[in-house]
mmCIF file of C-alpha atoms in Angstrom:
data_model
loop_
_atom_site.group_PDB
_atom_site.id
_atom_site.type_symbol
_atom_site.label_atom_id
_atom_site.label_comp_id
_atom_site.label_asym_id
_atom_site.label_seq_id
_atom_site.Cartn_x
_atom_site.Cartn_y
_atom_site.Cartn_z
ATOM 1 C CA UNK A 1 -34.654 34.041 -20.973
ATOM 2 C CA UNK A 2 -34.635 36.307 -17.986
ATOM 3 C CA UNK A 3 -37.636 38.361 -16.571
ATOM 4 C CA UNK A 4 -37.448 40.645 -13.559
ATOM 5 C CA UNK A 5 -40.093 42.092 -11.842
ATOM 6 C CA UNK A 6 -40.071 44.625 -9.046
ATOM 7 C CA UNK A 7 -42.404 42.727 -6.717
ATOM 8 C CA UNK A 8 -42.215 39.521 -4.716
ATOM 9 C CA UNK A 9 -42.618 36.342 -6.338
ATOM 10 C CA UNK A 10 -45.639 35.148 -4.524
ATOM 11 C CA UNK A 11 -47.468 37.722 -6.699
ATOM 12 C CA UNK A 12 -46.614 36.094 -9.674
ATOM 13 C CA UNK A 13 -46.956 31.962 -9.929
ATOM 14 C CA UNK A 14 -48.539 31.826 -13.079
ATOM 15 C CA UNK A 15 -45.992 33.880 -14.509
ATOM 16 C CA UNK A 16 -43.067 31.929 -12.807
ATOM 17 C CA UNK A 17 -44.519 28.719 -13.969
ATOM 18 C CA UNK A 18 -45.029 29.922 -17.935
ATOM 19 C CA UNK A 19 -41.492 31.278 -18.104
ATOM 20 C CA UNK A 20 -40.107 28.416 -16.347
ATOM 21 C CA UNK A 21 -41.853 26.127 -18.872
ATOM 22 C CA UNK A 22 -40.191 28.167 -21.537
ATOM 23 C CA UNK A 23 -36.420 27.345 -20.166
ATOM 24 C CA UNK A 24 -36.411 30.754 -18.585
ATOM 25 C CA UNK A 25 -36.016 32.235 -15.308
ATOM 26 C CA UNK A 26 -38.098 34.923 -13.047
ATOM 27 C CA UNK A 27 -36.172 37.189 -11.002
ATOM 28 C CA UNK A 28 -38.784 38.657 -8.784
ATOM 29 C CA UNK A 29 -37.985 41.135 -5.988
ATOM 30 C CA UNK A 30 -39.221 44.845 -4.577
ATOM 31 C CA UNK A 31 -36.674 47.459 -4.772
ATOM 32 C CA UNK A 32 -38.735 49.095 -1.839
ATOM 33 C CA UNK A 33 -39.760 48.621 1.661
ATOM 34 C CA UNK A 34 -42.906 50.597 3.375
ATOM 35 C CA UNK A 35 -44.025 51.297 6.771
ATOM 36 C CA UNK A 36 -46.995 52.770 8.300
ATOM 37 C CA UNK A 37 -47.375 56.307 9.735
ATOM 38 C CA UNK A 38 -49.617 57.206 12.236
ATOM 39 C CA UNK A 39 -52.071 60.126 10.932
ATOM 40 C CA UNK A 40 -55.495 61.908 11.516
ATOM 41 C CA UNK A 41 -58.264 62.103 8.962
ATOM 42 C CA UNK A 42 -59.278 65.619 8.399
ATOM 43 C CA UNK A 43 -63.076 65.923 9.012
ATOM 44 C CA UNK A 44 -63.756 68.689 6.424
ATOM 45 C CA UNK A 45 -63.360 66.555 3.783
ATOM 46 C CA UNK A 46 -65.602 64.474 0.851
ATOM 47 C CA UNK A 47 -63.481 62.568 -1.217
ATOM 48 C CA UNK A 48 -60.350 60.421 -0.619
ATOM 49 C CA UNK A 49 -58.391 60.044 -3.787
ATOM 50 C CA UNK A 50 -55.887 56.873 -3.590
ATOM 51 C CA UNK A 51 -53.008 56.873 -6.075
ATOM 52 C CA UNK A 52 -51.840 53.147 -5.599
ATOM 53 C CA UNK A 53 -52.958 49.797 -4.126
ATOM 54 C CA UNK A 54 -50.279 50.584 -1.197
ATOM 55 C CA UNK A 55 -52.177 53.647 -0.190
ATOM 56 C CA UNK A 56 -55.540 51.823 0.086
ATOM 57 C CA UNK A 57 -53.843 48.880 2.064
ATOM 58 C CA UNK A 58 -52.403 51.211 4.493
ATOM 59 C CA UNK A 59 -55.341 53.735 4.877
ATOM 60 C CA UNK A 60 -57.913 51.180 5.779
ATOM 61 C CA UNK A 61 -55.721 49.378 8.061
ATOM 62 C CA UNK A 62 -56.172 52.776 10.228
ATOM 63 C CA UNK A 63 -59.356 54.125 9.476
ATOM 64 C CA UNK A 64 -62.831 52.610 8.626
ATOM 65 C CA UNK A 65 -64.996 53.712 5.686
ATOM 66 C CA UNK A 66 -67.072 56.672 6.093
ATOM 67 C CA UNK A 67 -69.913 58.301 4.094
ATOM 68 C CA UNK A 68 -67.144 59.856 1.695
ATOM 69 C CA UNK A 69 -66.797 59.334 -1.665
ATOM 70 C CA UNK A 70 -63.698 57.240 -2.657
ATOM 71 C CA UNK A 71 -61.461 57.732 -5.877
ATOM 72 C CA UNK A 72 -58.672 55.293 -7.278
ATOM 73 C CA UNK A 73 -56.359 56.472 -9.765
ATOM 74 C CA UNK A 74 -56.533 53.066 -12.005
ATOM 75 C CA UNK A 75 -58.341 49.962 -12.274
ATOM 76 C CA UNK A 76 -55.924 47.956 -10.104
ATOM 77 C CA UNK A 77 -56.151 50.567 -7.292
ATOM 78 C CA UNK A 78 -60.056 50.720 -7.686
ATOM 79 C CA UNK A 79 -59.906 46.756 -7.765
ATOM 80 C CA UNK A 80 -58.273 47.128 -4.046
ATOM 81 C CA UNK A 81 -60.525 49.758 -3.075
ATOM 82 C CA UNK A 82 -63.787 48.137 -3.535
ATOM 83 C CA UNK A 83 -62.677 45.699 -1.096
ATOM 84 C CA UNK A 84 -63.367 48.178 1.596
ATOM 85 C CA UNK A 85 -66.105 50.414 0.262
ATOM 86 C CA UNK A 86 -68.027 51.828 -2.814
ATOM 87 C CA UNK A 87 -65.670 53.241 -5.862
ATOM 88 C CA UNK A 88 -67.198 56.745 -6.603
ATOM 89 C CA UNK A 89 -64.431 57.426 -9.453
ATOM 90 C CA UNK A 90 -61.394 55.668 -11.417
ATOM 91 C CA UNK A 91 -59.041 56.374 -13.637
ATOM 92 C CA UNK A 92 -59.582 54.306 -16.851
ATOM 93 C CA UNK A 93 -56.137 54.704 -18.453
ATOM 94 C CA UNK A 94 -52.685 54.667 -18.073
ATOM 95 C CA UNK A 95 -52.261 58.714 -18.663
ATOM 96 C CA UNK A 96 -52.228 60.191 -15.118
ATOM 97 C CA UNK A 97 -52.842 63.600 -16.439
ATOM 98 C CA UNK A 98 -55.945 62.639 -18.070
ATOM 99 C CA UNK A 99 -57.259 61.012 -14.777
ATOM 100 C CA UNK A 100 -56.379 63.979 -13.040
ATOM 101 C CA UNK A 101 -58.530 66.351 -15.371
ATOM 102 C CA UNK A 102 -61.161 64.021 -15.260
ATOM 103 C CA UNK A 103 -60.840 63.743 -11.442
ATOM 104 C CA UNK A 104 -61.009 67.744 -11.032
ATOM 105 C CA UNK A 105 -63.965 68.087 -13.043
ATOM 106 C CA UNK A 106 -65.706 65.393 -11.090
ATOM 107 C CA UNK A 107 -65.228 66.617 -7.856
ATOM 108 C CA UNK A 108 -66.072 70.421 -8.747
ATOM 109 C CA UNK A 109 -65.307 72.167 -5.678
ATOM 110 C CA UNK A 110 -65.435 69.507 -3.050
ATOM 111 C CA UNK A 111 -62.449 69.066 -0.523
ATOM 112 C CA UNK A 112 -60.268 66.116 -1.243
ATOM 113 C CA UNK A 113 -58.060 64.140 0.866
ATOM 114 C CA UNK A 114 -54.802 62.745 -0.714
ATOM 115 C CA UNK A 115 -53.153 59.581 1.640
ATOM 116 C CA UNK A 116 -50.200 58.216 0.320
ATOM 117 C CA UNK A 117 -46.344 58.145 0.354
ATOM 118 C CA UNK A 118 -43.644 60.374 1.964
ATOM 119 C CA UNK A 119 -42.227 60.370 -1.604
ATOM 120 C CA UNK A 120 -45.443 60.607 -3.570
ATOM 121 C CA UNK A 121 -45.331 62.749 -6.438
ATOM 122 C CA UNK A 122 -48.746 64.508 -6.120
ATOM 123 C CA UNK A 123 -49.557 64.647 -9.630
ATOM 124 C CA UNK A 124 -53.382 64.559 -9.402
ATOM 125 C CA UNK A 125 -53.757 67.235 -6.753
ATOM 126 C CA UNK A 126 -51.813 69.521 -8.466
ATOM 127 C CA UNK A 127 -54.971 70.042 -11.015
ATOM 128 C CA UNK A 128 -56.675 71.166 -8.038
ATOM 129 C CA UNK A 129 -56.840 74.574 -6.017
ATOM 130 C CA UNK A 130 -54.825 74.527 -2.716
ATOM 131 C CA UNK A 131 -57.819 75.253 -0.798
ATOM 132 C CA UNK A 132 -59.672 71.971 -2.086
ATOM 133 C CA UNK A 133 -56.768 69.383 -1.120
ATOM 134 C CA UNK A 134 -55.523 68.001 1.972
ATOM 135 C CA UNK A 135 -52.472 65.656 1.820
ATOM 136 C CA UNK A 136 -51.528 63.274 4.608
ATOM 137 C CA UNK A 137 -48.531 61.035 4.659
ATOM 138 C CA UNK A 138 -49.799 57.496 5.960
ATOM 139 C CA UNK A 139 -46.854 55.408 5.295
ATOM 140 C CA UNK A 140 -43.126 55.694 4.252
ATOM 141 C CA UNK A 141 -41.056 54.248 1.452
ATOM 142 C CA UNK A 142 -37.441 53.326 1.691
ATOM 143 C CA UNK A 143 -35.492 52.255 -1.179
ATOM 144 C CA UNK A 144 -33.877 48.912 -0.984
ATOM 145 C CA UNK A 145 -31.629 48.297 -4.346
ATOM 146 C CA UNK A 146 -30.237 45.160 -5.164
ATOM 147 C CA UNK A 147 -27.996 43.996 -8.016
ATOM 148 C CA UNK A 148 -29.968 42.175 -10.776
ATOM 149 C CA UNK A 149 -28.275 40.190 -13.655
ATOM 150 C CA UNK A 150 -29.104 41.329 -17.238
ATOM 151 C CA UNK A 151 -32.722 40.329 -18.741
ATOM 152 C CA UNK A 152 -34.642 40.579 -21.831
ATOM 153 C CA UNK A 153 -37.626 41.695 -20.020
ATOM 154 C CA UNK A 154 -38.141 44.196 -16.918
ATOM 155 C CA UNK A 155 -41.273 45.046 -15.294
ATOM 156 C CA UNK A 156 -41.088 47.872 -13.148
ATOM 157 C CA UNK A 157 -44.455 48.174 -10.779
ATOM 158 C CA UNK A 158 -44.044 52.083 -9.564
ATOM 159 C CA UNK A 159 -41.616 54.954 -10.032
ATOM 160 C CA UNK A 160 -39.765 54.186 -6.590
ATOM 161 C CA UNK A 161 -39.010 50.648 -7.701
ATOM 162 C CA UNK A 162 -37.243 52.472 -10.692
ATOM 163 C CA UNK A 163 -35.481 55.030 -8.741
ATOM 164 C CA UNK A 164 -34.068 52.122 -6.577
ATOM 165 C CA UNK A 165 -33.007 49.848 -9.372
ATOM 166 C CA UNK A 166 -30.876 52.391 -10.818
ATOM 167 C CA UNK A 167 -29.077 52.968 -7.695
ATOM 168 C CA UNK A 168 -27.382 49.788 -8.297
ATOM 169 C CA UNK A 169 -27.971 48.882 -12.095
ATOM 170 C CA UNK A 170 -27.898 50.128 -15.551
ATOM 171 C CA UNK A 171 -30.176 49.313 -18.628
ATOM 172 C CA UNK A 172 -28.630 49.088 -22.021
ATOM 173 C CA UNK A 173 -30.790 46.649 -23.542
ATOM 174 C CA UNK A 174 -34.310 44.802 -23.214
ATOM 175 C CA UNK A 175 -37.757 45.657 -23.192
ATOM 176 C CA UNK A 176 -39.434 47.517 -20.378
ATOM 177 C CA UNK A 177 -42.878 47.145 -19.297
ATOM 178 C CA UNK A 178 -44.300 49.781 -17.109
ATOM 179 C CA UNK A 179 -47.838 50.408 -15.788
ATOM 180 C CA UNK A 180 -48.393 54.167 -16.475
ATOM 181 C CA UNK A 181 -47.038 57.454 -17.327
ATOM 182 C CA UNK A 182 -45.212 58.270 -14.183
ATOM 183 C CA UNK A 183 -43.408 55.120 -14.267
ATOM 184 C CA UNK A 184 -42.566 55.263 -17.737
ATOM 185 C CA UNK A 185 -41.224 58.873 -17.071
ATOM 186 C CA UNK A 186 -38.753 57.521 -14.100
ATOM 187 C CA UNK A 187 -37.409 54.783 -16.666
ATOM 188 C CA UNK A 188 -36.792 57.565 -19.453
ATOM 189 C CA UNK A 189 -34.876 59.622 -17.033
ATOM 190 C CA UNK A 190 -32.513 56.967 -16.611
ATOM 191 C CA UNK A 191 -32.290 54.517 -19.689
ATOM 192 C CA UNK A 192 -32.822 54.460 -23.524
ATOM 193 C CA UNK A 193 -34.780 51.310 -24.363
ATOM 194 C CA UNK A 194 -37.952 50.216 -25.831
ATOM 195 C CA UNK A 195 -41.031 50.991 -23.034
ATOM 196 C CA UNK A 196 -44.186 49.393 -23.542
ATOM 197 C CA UNK A 197 -47.402 50.263 -21.412
ATOM 198 C CA UNK A 198 -49.188 47.679 -19.846
ATOM 199 C CA UNK A 199 -52.957 47.730 -18.657
ATOM 200 C CA UNK A 200 -52.284 45.621 -15.679
ATOM 201 C CA UNK A 201 -49.599 44.191 -13.395
ATOM 202 C CA UNK A 202 -52.008 41.275 -12.270
ATOM 203 C CA UNK A 203 -50.325 37.952 -12.780
ATOM 204 C CA UNK A 204 -52.922 36.376 -15.646
ATOM 205 C CA UNK A 205 -52.502 40.031 -17.450
ATOM 206 C CA UNK A 206 -48.619 39.992 -17.545
ATOM 207 C CA UNK A 207 -48.286 36.450 -18.892
ATOM 208 C CA UNK A 208 -50.712 37.431 -21.790
ATOM 209 C CA UNK A 209 -48.506 40.605 -22.143
ATOM 210 C CA UNK A 210 -45.470 38.850 -22.384
ATOM 211 C CA UNK A 211 -46.216 35.723 -23.844
ATOM 212 C CA UNK A 212 -48.329 37.252 -26.751
ATOM 213 C CA UNK A 213 -44.839 37.802 -28.568
ATOM 214 C CA UNK A 214 -42.251 39.386 -26.433
ATOM 215 C CA UNK A 215 -40.700 35.791 -25.358
ATOM 216 C CA UNK A 216 -41.648 34.224 -28.845
#
């Protein structure tokens, strides 16, 4: 039994052990590279919205927390954000559109900064008027596709990892786990397979999801 995860193996010691004990194999490798980009934080903002854990890390490696309100697209990003500052808003579900609508209501007429990747889809900011949106690229994402042996389970951690995967691979069978609507949509563009939304990509949570029946 083989399981692929588009993230480095050091993030999943528990999953690796469980799969090994079951006589399987974990193939864990990121399909992207990222690098920081110098940026200047605008002064006329009241909120900062993060759409990924990676964005939080890159942002606060350059800018200290200020007296602003900080928002996260979902629980994993909120968990990382809480390491640096108070979280004033967090999306709760997997549907990005629902989160975007809730956030738009939350901020009212405030101006919001969206720091992110050079290939960010910008889903949330599309729900705000242009005058409320400030965007800044804080890191670049490069695709690093690799060939992967056929697996029974595939875990994709982001839309960019999906795009990179399909540069060198095809999917005609297996179960695909995704953390949200954007990643699901990217898989659906490239393959017709069973796709399951997962609430978290944390090591213990992924173990519970996979061993709740997928590998039994």
